[in-house]
PDB file of C-alpha atoms and ligand atoms in Angstrom:
ATOM      1  CA  MET K   1    -101.479 166.918 239.296  1.00 96.00           C
ATOM      2  CA  ARG K   2    -101.016 164.205 236.753  1.00 98.00           C
ATOM      3  CA  LEU K   3     -97.359 163.284 236.880  1.00 98.00           C
ATOM      4  CA  VAL K   4     -94.960 161.126 234.922  1.00 98.00           C
ATOM      5  CA  ILE K   5     -91.768 160.237 236.752  1.00 98.00           C
ATOM      6  CA  ARG K   6     -89.043 158.753 234.609  1.00 98.00           C
ATOM      7  CA  VAL K   7     -86.581 157.016 236.901  1.00 97.00           C
ATOM      8  CA  GLY K   8     -83.247 156.391 235.187  1.00 95.00           C
ATOM      9  CA  GLY K   9     -81.911 152.892 235.269  1.00 95.00           C
ATOM     10  CA  SER K  10     -78.622 154.713 235.870  1.00 93.00           C
ATOM     11  CA  VAL K  11     -80.175 155.781 239.213  1.00 96.00           C
ATOM     12  CA  ILE K  12     -81.875 152.712 240.738  1.00 96.00           C
ATOM     13  CA  ALA K  13     -80.426 149.894 238.636  1.00 94.00           C
ATOM     14  CA  SER K  14     -76.709 150.455 238.051  1.00 92.00           C
ATOM     15  CA  PRO K  15     -76.103 148.430 240.190  1.00 92.00           C
ATOM     16  CA  PRO K  16     -79.551 147.605 241.601  1.00 94.00           C
ATOM     17  CA  ASN K  17     -79.942 149.841 244.661  1.00 96.00           C
ATOM     18  CA  PRO K  18     -82.489 148.497 247.159  1.00 97.00           C
ATOM     19  CA  ASP K  19     -82.206 151.521 249.528  1.00 97.00           C
ATOM     20  CA  LEU K  20     -82.976 153.914 246.742  1.00 97.00           C
ATOM     21  CA  MET K  21     -85.766 151.719 245.414  1.00 98.00           C
ATOM     22  CA  LEU K  22     -87.354 151.744 248.877  1.00 98.00           C
ATOM     23  CA  ARG K  23     -87.118 155.564 248.959  1.00 98.00           C
ATOM     24  CA  TYR K  24     -88.771 155.706 245.522  1.00 98.00           C
ATOM     25  CA  ALA K  25     -91.579 153.387 246.702  1.00 98.00           C
ATOM     26  CA  GLU K  26     -92.188 155.761 249.631  1.00 98.00           C
ATOM     27  CA  LEU K  27     -92.029 158.841 247.409  1.00 98.00           C
ATOM     28  CA  ILE K  28     -94.573 157.434 244.976  1.00 98.00           C
ATOM     29  CA  LYS K  29     -96.965 156.534 247.820  1.00 98.00           C
ATOM     30  CA  GLU K  30     -96.435 159.998 249.312  1.00 97.00           C
ATOM     31  CA  LEU K  31     -97.278 161.687 246.015  1.00 97.00           C
ATOM     32  CA  ARG K  32    -100.395 159.564 245.672  1.00 98.00           C
ATOM     33  CA  GLY K  33    -101.342 160.479 249.241  1.00 97.00           C
ATOM     34  CA  ARG K  34    -101.126 164.108 248.264  1.00 96.00           C
ATOM     35  CA  GLY K  35    -103.734 163.433 245.575  1.00 97.00           C
ATOM     36  CA  HIS K  36    -101.470 163.237 242.497  1.00 98.00           C
ATOM     37  CA  GLU K  37    -101.795 160.610 239.804  1.00 98.00           C
ATOM     38  CA  VAL K  38     -98.402 159.061 239.313  1.00 98.00           C
ATOM     39  CA  ALA K  39     -97.116 157.155 236.287  1.00 98.00           C
ATOM     40  CA  VAL K  40     -93.562 155.869 236.743  1.00 98.00           C
ATOM     41  CA  VAL K  41     -91.324 154.675 233.906  1.00 98.00           C
ATOM     42  CA  VAL K  42     -88.147 152.940 234.927  1.00 98.00           C
ATOM     43  CA  GLY K  43     -85.177 151.977 232.796  1.00 96.00           C
ATOM     44  CA  GLY K  44     -82.981 148.911 233.000  1.00 96.00           C
ATOM     45  CA  GLY K  45     -79.653 150.705 233.492  1.00 95.00           C
ATOM     46  CA  GLY K  46     -76.347 148.846 233.537  1.00 94.00           C
ATOM     47  CA  LEU K  47     -78.006 145.438 233.708  1.00 95.00           C
ATOM     48  CA  ALA K  48     -80.012 146.169 230.539  1.00 96.00           C
ATOM     49  CA  ARG K  49     -76.816 147.253 228.813  1.00 96.00           C
ATOM     50  CA  GLU K  50     -75.072 144.049 229.922  1.00 96.00           C
ATOM     51  CA  PHE K  51     -77.868 142.063 228.319  1.00 97.00           C
ATOM     52  CA  ILE K  52     -77.571 144.190 225.168  1.00 97.00           C
ATOM     53  CA  GLU K  53     -73.878 143.268 225.090  1.00 97.00           C
ATOM     54  CA  LEU K  54     -74.719 139.622 225.681  1.00 98.00           C
ATOM     55  CA  ALA K  55     -77.237 139.709 222.817  1.00 97.00           C
ATOM     56  CA  ARG K  56     -74.622 141.340 220.525  1.00 97.00           C
ATOM     57  CA  SER K  57     -72.094 138.676 221.381  1.00 98.00           C
ATOM     58  CA  LEU K  58     -74.714 136.072 220.582  1.00 98.00           C
ATOM     59  CA  GLY K  59     -75.193 137.734 217.194  1.00 98.00           C
ATOM     60  CA  LEU K  60     -78.823 138.717 217.946  1.00 98.00           C
ATOM     61  CA  SER K  61     -80.441 141.592 216.044  1.00 98.00           C
ATOM     62  CA  GLU K  62     -80.906 145.166 217.313  1.00 97.00           C
ATOM     63  CA  GLN K  63     -84.555 144.382 217.857  1.00 97.00           C
ATOM     64  CA  GLU K  64     -83.656 141.324 219.891  1.00 98.00           C
ATOM     65  CA  GLN K  65     -81.152 143.361 221.903  1.00 97.00           C
ATOM     66  CA  ASP K  66     -83.878 145.910 222.643  1.00 97.00           C
ATOM     67  CA  GLU K  67     -86.339 143.173 223.672  1.00 98.00           C
ATOM     68  CA  LEU K  68     -83.899 141.967 226.316  1.00 98.00           C
ATOM     69  CA  ALA K  69     -83.299 145.492 227.603  1.00 97.00           C
ATOM     70  CA  ILE K  70     -87.084 145.968 227.811  1.00 98.00           C
ATOM     71  CA  SER K  71     -87.438 142.762 229.805  1.00 98.00           C
ATOM     72  CA  ILE K  72     -84.846 144.007 232.314  1.00 98.00           C
ATOM     73  CA  SER K  73     -86.583 147.343 232.686  1.00 98.00           C
ATOM     74  CA  ARG K  74     -89.830 145.500 233.352  1.00 98.00           C
ATOM     75  CA  VAL K  75     -88.271 143.409 236.089  1.00 98.00           C
ATOM     76  CA  PHE K  76     -87.206 146.606 237.900  1.00 98.00           C
ATOM     77  CA  ALA K  77     -90.713 148.034 237.378  1.00 98.00           C
ATOM     78  CA  GLN K  78     -92.215 144.862 238.728  1.00 98.00           C
ATOM     79  CA  ALA K  79     -90.084 144.915 241.871  1.00 98.00           C
ATOM     80  CA  LEU K  80     -91.020 148.515 242.567  1.00 98.00           C
ATOM     81  CA  SER K  81     -94.678 147.892 241.795  1.00 98.00           C
ATOM     82  CA  MET K  82     -94.864 144.897 244.177  1.00 98.00           C
ATOM     83  CA  LYS K  83     -93.125 146.881 246.896  1.00 98.00           C
ATOM     84  CA  ILE K  84     -95.803 149.576 246.607  1.00 98.00           C
ATOM     85  CA  GLY K  85     -98.917 147.480 246.063  1.00 98.00           C
ATOM     86  CA  GLY K  86     -98.016 143.927 247.038  1.00 98.00           C
ATOM     87  CA  TYR K  87     -98.427 140.776 244.985  1.00 98.00           C
ATOM     88  CA  GLN K  88    -101.640 142.130 243.445  1.00 97.00           C
ATOM     89  CA  TRP K  89     -99.495 144.721 241.650  1.00 98.00           C
ATOM     90  CA  ARG K  90     -97.099 142.222 240.076  1.00 97.00           C
ATOM     91  CA  LYS K  91     -98.309 142.730 236.493  1.00 97.00           C
ATOM     92  CA  VAL K  92     -96.374 145.401 234.618  1.00 98.00           C
ATOM     93  CA  PRO K  93     -98.212 146.948 231.699  1.00 98.00           C
ATOM     94  CA  THR K  94     -96.684 146.370 228.326  1.00 98.00           C
ATOM     95  CA  THR K  95     -98.507 149.055 226.327  1.00 98.00           C
ATOM     96  CA  ILE K  96     -99.376 152.707 226.922  1.00 98.00           C
ATOM     97  CA  GLU K  97    -103.122 151.933 226.768  1.00 98.00           C
ATOM     98  CA  GLU K  98    -102.812 149.250 229.444  1.00 98.00           C
ATOM     99  CA  ALA K  99    -100.714 151.573 231.611  1.00 98.00           C
ATOM    100  CA  ALA K 100    -103.241 154.371 231.247  1.00 98.00           C
ATOM    101  CA  LYS K 101    -106.012 152.055 232.387  1.00 98.00           C
ATOM    102  CA  ILE K 102    -104.099 150.928 235.432  1.00 98.00           C
ATOM    103  CA  LEU K 103    -103.448 154.606 236.222  1.00 98.00           C
ATOM    104  CA  ARG K 104    -107.154 155.375 235.997  1.00 98.00           C
ATOM    105  CA  ASP K 105    -107.991 152.437 238.307  1.00 97.00           C
ATOM    106  CA  ARG K 106    -105.272 152.820 240.922  1.00 97.00           C
ATOM    107  CA  GLY K 107    -103.822 156.310 240.613  1.00 98.00           C
ATOM    108  CA  ILE K 108    -100.362 154.741 240.338  1.00 98.00           C
ATOM    109  CA  VAL K 109     -98.742 152.732 237.556  1.00 98.00           C
ATOM    110  CA  ILE K 110     -95.170 151.493 237.296  1.00 98.00           C
ATOM    111  CA  MET K 111     -93.828 150.416 233.886  1.00 98.00           C
ATOM    112  CA  GLY K 112     -90.642 149.771 231.946  1.00 98.00           C
ATOM    113  CA  GLY K 113     -90.093 149.751 228.227  1.00 98.00           C
ATOM    114  CA  ILE K 114     -92.829 148.982 225.680  1.00 98.00           C
ATOM    115  CA  ARG K 115     -91.322 148.202 222.310  1.00 96.00           C
ATOM    116  CA  PRO K 116     -87.954 148.017 220.492  1.00 97.00           C
ATOM    117  CA  GLY K 117     -86.485 151.038 218.784  1.00 94.00           C
ATOM    118  CA  MET K 118     -87.023 153.593 221.510  1.00 94.00           C
ATOM    119  CA  THR K 119     -85.814 154.524 224.965  1.00 93.00           C
ATOM    120  CA  THR K 120     -87.774 154.787 228.205  1.00 95.00           C
ATOM    121  CA  ASP K 121     -87.620 158.580 227.733  1.00 95.00           C
ATOM    122  CA  THR K 122     -89.891 158.122 224.731  1.00 96.00           C
ATOM    123  CA  VAL K 123     -92.129 155.760 226.725  1.00 98.00           C
ATOM    124  CA  ALA K 124     -92.441 158.498 229.356  1.00 98.00           C
ATOM    125  CA  ALA K 125     -93.234 161.092 226.677  1.00 97.00           C
ATOM    126  CA  LEU K 126     -95.855 158.826 225.057  1.00 98.00           C
ATOM    127  CA  MET K 127     -97.404 158.126 228.435  1.00 98.00           C
ATOM    128  CA  ALA K 128     -97.445 161.826 229.346  1.00 98.00           C
ATOM    129  CA  SER K 129     -99.126 162.609 226.062  1.00 97.00           C
ATOM    130  CA  GLU K 130    -101.683 159.797 226.486  1.00 98.00           C
ATOM    131  CA  ILE K 131    -102.750 160.890 230.003  1.00 98.00           C
ATOM    132  CA  GLY K 132    -102.395 164.609 229.454  1.00 97.00           C
ATOM    133  CA  ALA K 133     -99.725 164.921 232.133  1.00 98.00           C
ATOM    134  CA  ASP K 134     -99.061 168.278 233.769  1.00 97.00           C
ATOM    135  CA  LEU K 135     -95.394 167.505 234.277  1.00 97.00           C
ATOM    136  CA  ILE K 136     -92.685 164.926 233.622  1.00 97.00           C
ATOM    137  CA  VAL K 137     -89.825 164.694 236.047  1.00 98.00           C
ATOM    138  CA  LYS K 138     -86.818 162.822 234.806  1.00 97.00           C
ATOM    139  CA  ALA K 139     -84.675 161.505 237.650  1.00 97.00           C
ATOM    140  CA  THR K 140     -81.216 160.934 236.247  1.00 93.00           C
ATOM    141  CA  ASP K 141     -77.576 160.626 237.288  1.00 91.00           C
ATOM    142  CA  GLN K 142     -76.678 164.240 236.453  1.00 90.00           C
ATOM    143  CA  GLU K 143     -77.777 167.527 238.039  1.00 92.00           C
ATOM    144  CA  GLY K 144     -79.746 168.415 234.917  1.00 91.00           C
ATOM    145  CA  ILE K 145     -78.974 169.230 231.283  1.00 88.00           C
ATOM    146  CA  TYR K 146     -75.547 170.606 230.432  1.00 85.00           C
ATOM    147  CA  THR K 147     -74.266 172.555 227.462  1.00 81.00           C
ATOM    148  CA  LYS K 148     -72.072 169.538 226.683  1.00 77.00           C
ATOM    149  CA  ASP K 149     -71.617 166.011 228.094  1.00 77.00           C
ATOM    150  CA  PRO K 150     -70.340 166.753 231.677  1.00 79.00           C
ATOM    151  CA  ARG K 151     -68.633 163.325 231.797  1.00 79.00           C
ATOM    152  CA  LYS K 152     -66.436 164.308 228.842  1.00 82.00           C
ATOM    153  CA  TYR K 153     -66.003 168.073 229.124  1.00 83.00           C
ATOM    154  CA  SER K 154     -64.963 169.863 232.333  1.00 86.00           C
ATOM    155  CA  ASP K 155     -66.217 173.206 230.932  1.00 87.00           C
ATOM    156  CA  ALA K 156     -69.766 171.833 230.530  1.00 83.00           C
ATOM    157  CA  ARG K 157     -72.266 174.223 232.199  1.00 87.00           C
ATOM    158  CA  LYS K 158     -75.595 173.177 233.761  1.00 89.00           C
ATOM    159  CA  LEU K 159     -78.597 174.964 232.330  1.00 91.00           C
ATOM    160  CA  ASP K 160     -81.334 176.059 234.798  1.00 95.00           C
ATOM    161  CA  GLU K 161     -83.819 176.355 231.968  1.00 95.00           C
ATOM    162  CA  ILE K 162     -83.999 175.567 228.293  1.00 92.00           C
ATOM    163  CA  SER K 163     -86.631 175.625 225.562  1.00 92.00           C
ATOM    164  CA  PHE K 164     -87.526 172.456 223.692  1.00 89.00           C
ATOM    165  CA  ASN K 165     -86.304 174.089 220.472  1.00 86.00           C
ATOM    166  CA  ASP K 166     -82.878 174.802 221.933  1.00 84.00           C
ATOM    167  CA  LEU K 167     -82.655 171.312 223.430  1.00 83.00           C
ATOM    168  CA  GLU K 168     -83.310 169.809 220.060  1.00 80.00           C
ATOM    169  CA  LYS K 169     -80.363 171.783 218.688  1.00 77.00           C
ATOM    170  CA  ILE K 170     -78.069 170.548 221.486  1.00 72.00           C
ATOM    171  CA  LEU K 171     -78.931 166.923 221.024  1.00 72.00           C
ATOM    172  CA  ALA K 172     -76.955 165.335 218.253  1.00 60.00           C
ATOM    173  CA  GLU K 173     -79.138 163.748 215.600  1.00 45.00           C
ATOM    174  CA  ASP K 174     -78.383 160.181 216.695  1.00 44.00           C
ATOM    175  CA  ARG K 175     -80.024 157.209 215.082  1.00 45.00           C
ATOM    176  CA  HIS K 176     -81.471 154.849 217.675  1.00 45.00           C
ATOM    177  CA  ARG K 177     -78.936 152.322 218.849  1.00 52.00           C
ATOM    178  CA  ALA K 178     -79.657 149.792 221.576  1.00 54.00           C
ATOM    179  CA  GLY K 179     -78.440 151.090 224.938  1.00 48.00           C
ATOM    180  CA  ILE K 180     -77.733 154.645 223.708  1.00 47.00           C
ATOM    181  CA  HIS K 181     -77.285 157.107 226.584  1.00 54.00           C
ATOM    182  CA  GLN K 182     -78.304 160.709 226.197  1.00 65.00           C
ATOM    183  CA  ILE K 183     -79.620 163.012 228.888  1.00 75.00           C
ATOM    184  CA  ILE K 184     -83.007 162.945 227.186  1.00 82.00           C
ATOM    185  CA  ASP K 185     -83.565 161.380 223.861  1.00 84.00           C
ATOM    186  CA  PRO K 186     -84.413 163.394 220.719  1.00 84.00           C
ATOM    187  CA  GLU K 187     -87.552 161.445 219.874  1.00 88.00           C
ATOM    188  CA  ALA K 188     -88.933 162.083 223.382  1.00 91.00           C
ATOM    189  CA  THR K 189     -87.977 165.758 223.117  1.00 89.00           C
ATOM    190  CA  ARG K 190     -89.942 166.079 219.850  1.00 91.00           C
ATOM    191  CA  ILE K 191     -93.062 164.584 221.386  1.00 94.00           C
ATOM    192  CA  LEU K 192     -92.776 166.766 224.499  1.00 93.00           C
ATOM    193  CA  ARG K 193     -92.311 169.906 222.401  1.00 92.00           C
ATOM    194  CA  GLU K 194     -95.307 169.091 220.183  1.00 94.00           C
ATOM    195  CA  LYS K 195     -97.545 168.333 223.190  1.00 95.00           C
ATOM    196  CA  ARG K 196     -96.089 171.168 225.236  1.00 94.00           C
ATOM    197  CA  ILE K 197     -95.447 169.048 228.285  1.00 96.00           C
ATOM    198  CA  LYS K 198     -93.261 170.699 230.870  1.00 96.00           C
ATOM    199  CA  THR K 199     -90.304 168.529 231.825  1.00 96.00           C
ATOM    200  CA  ILE K 200     -87.818 168.868 234.638  1.00 97.00           C
ATOM    201  CA  VAL K 201     -84.569 166.954 234.756  1.00 95.00           C
ATOM    202  CA  VAL K 202     -83.191 166.430 238.279  1.00 97.00           C
ATOM    203  CA  ASN K 203     -80.582 164.361 240.042  1.00 97.00           C
ATOM    204  CA  GLY K 204     -82.429 161.157 240.989  1.00 97.00           C
ATOM    205  CA  PHE K 205     -79.952 159.924 243.612  1.00 97.00           C
ATOM    206  CA  ASN K 206     -81.855 162.195 245.991  1.00 97.00           C
ATOM    207  CA  PRO K 207     -85.561 161.443 245.502  1.00 96.00           C
ATOM    208  CA  GLU K 208     -86.368 164.592 247.520  1.00 96.00           C
ATOM    209  CA  ASN K 209     -85.457 166.517 244.388  1.00 97.00           C
ATOM    210  CA  ILE K 210     -88.561 165.180 242.756  1.00 97.00           C
ATOM    211  CA  LEU K 211     -90.766 166.568 245.491  1.00 96.00           C
ATOM    212  CA  LEU K 212     -88.994 169.879 245.219  1.00 97.00           C
ATOM    213  CA  ALA K 213     -89.445 169.997 241.431  1.00 97.00           C
ATOM    214  CA  ILE K 214     -93.146 169.194 241.747  1.00 96.00           C
ATOM    215  CA  SER K 215     -93.694 171.865 244.382  1.00 95.00           C
ATOM    216  CA  GLY K 216     -92.241 174.480 242.074  1.00 95.00           C
ATOM    217  CA  VAL K 217     -88.765 174.908 243.556  1.00 96.00           C
ATOM    218  CA  ARG K 218     -86.284 175.776 240.816  1.00 95.00           C
ATOM    219  CA  ILE K 219     -84.024 172.743 240.680  1.00 96.00           C
ATOM    220  CA  GLY K 220     -82.291 170.774 237.936  1.00 96.00           C
ATOM    221  CA  THR K 221     -83.125 171.892 234.445  1.00 94.00           C
ATOM    222  CA  ILE K 222     -86.613 173.019 233.490  1.00 96.00           C
ATOM    223  CA  ILE K 223     -87.546 172.408 229.845  1.00 94.00           C
ATOM    224  CA  GLN K 224     -90.600 174.137 228.411  1.00 90.00           C
TER     225      GLN K 224
HETATM  226  P1  LIG L 301     -83.054 153.518 228.574  1.00 76.15           P
HETATM  227  O1  LIG L 301     -81.753 153.984 228.057  1.00 76.15           O
HETATM  228  O2  LIG L 301     -84.233 154.356 228.252  1.00 76.15           O
HETATM  229  O3  LIG L 301     -83.044 153.230 230.114  1.00 76.15           O
HETATM  230  O4  LIG L 301     -83.362 152.060 228.041  1.00 76.15           O
HETATM  231  P2  LIG L 301     -82.210 153.710 231.391  1.00 76.15           P
HETATM  232  O5  LIG L 301     -81.397 152.553 231.830  1.00 76.15           O
HETATM  233  O6  LIG L 301     -83.165 154.264 232.360  1.00 76.15           O
HETATM  234  O7  LIG L 301     -81.318 154.851 230.883  1.00 76.15           O
HETATM  235  P3  LIG L 301     -80.740 156.122 231.724  1.00 76.15           P
HETATM  236  O8  LIG L 301     -80.680 155.804 233.105  1.00 76.15           O
HETATM  237  O9  LIG L 301     -81.634 157.236 231.350  1.00 76.15           O
HETATM  238  O10 LIG L 301     -79.417 156.234 231.066  1.00 76.15           O
HETATM  239  C1  LIG L 301     -82.335 151.110 227.868  1.00 76.15           C
HETATM  240  C2  LIG L 301     -82.451 150.479 226.510  1.00 76.15           C
HETATM  241  O11 LIG L 301     -83.621 149.603 226.466  1.00 76.15           O
HETATM  242  C3  LIG L 301     -84.196 149.576 225.201  1.00 76.15           C
HETATM  243  C4  LIG L 301     -83.296 150.467 224.321  1.00 76.15           C
HETATM  244  O12 LIG L 301     -82.245 149.699 223.754  1.00 76.15           O
HETATM  245  C5  LIG L 301     -82.718 151.423 225.351  1.00 76.15           C
HETATM  246  O13 LIG L 301     -81.536 152.046 224.912  1.00 76.15           O
HETATM  247  N1  LIG L 301     -85.597 150.003 225.196  1.00 76.15           N
HETATM  248  C6  LIG L 301     -86.144 150.608 226.279  1.00 76.15           C
HETATM  249  C7  LIG L 301     -86.382 149.741 224.092  1.00 76.15           C
HETATM  250  O14 LIG L 301     -85.958 149.232 223.108  1.00 76.15           O
HETATM  251  N2  LIG L 301     -87.727 150.115 224.120  1.00 76.15           N
HETATM  252  C8  LIG L 301     -88.309 150.683 225.212  1.00 76.15           C
HETATM  253  O15 LIG L 301     -89.504 150.953 225.176  1.00 76.15           O
HETATM  254  C9  LIG L 301     -87.488 150.961 226.292  1.00 76.15           C
END
């Protein structure tokens, strides 16, 4: 299978979690060993948001705030990439085209953000569309997608399955703001719906969940 794994910064980077990053490095190698092609998109998590705050305090523009967040996501991508492939793999792609080429050459690519005004969910969606991915797995800090924000509402219910159309209705029409946190962003959802790319949202604190999702076990929330 051709896979895109979107690893939330909230999972590996808030705060930076070396144990979990090691487990992700093993997981990615394992998936490659099973013959899959694996594109990984990591976010910058809490550290990226701290830099967004810093940029705001410095009076920098939204675009500049995003640029800093992108840099942070790339540092996490670089660390993971070097752990998997060694020093040779220290270069993190900065465009979708570059990432697709690395994927063709190596069967694995690890990237962060690409340009201001989007989230890494959208990067994952664009990448999935570029490579014709069979599946995106989003590894996040929740068990899946809920009817409401589970951090705010105790009666929020986890959905086992949802259509892209229904998901678009749930997501508030939010203008992009640096550091915005939604379970999956509306722009990414639109791309995935248009391209009909199956997406599964799982709890990323247990990387095993990704293996389960890929092998067809019903886990997290399946969007299709
Ligand atoms: P994300 O919110 O996508 O990363 O990017 P994350 O930390 O993995 O988020 P969780 O774990 O899903 O919550 C962080 C910020 O980086 C900027 C945006 O400001 C975004 O909100 N960014 C990221 C870009 O501007 N462009 C990109 O291509 C990627």
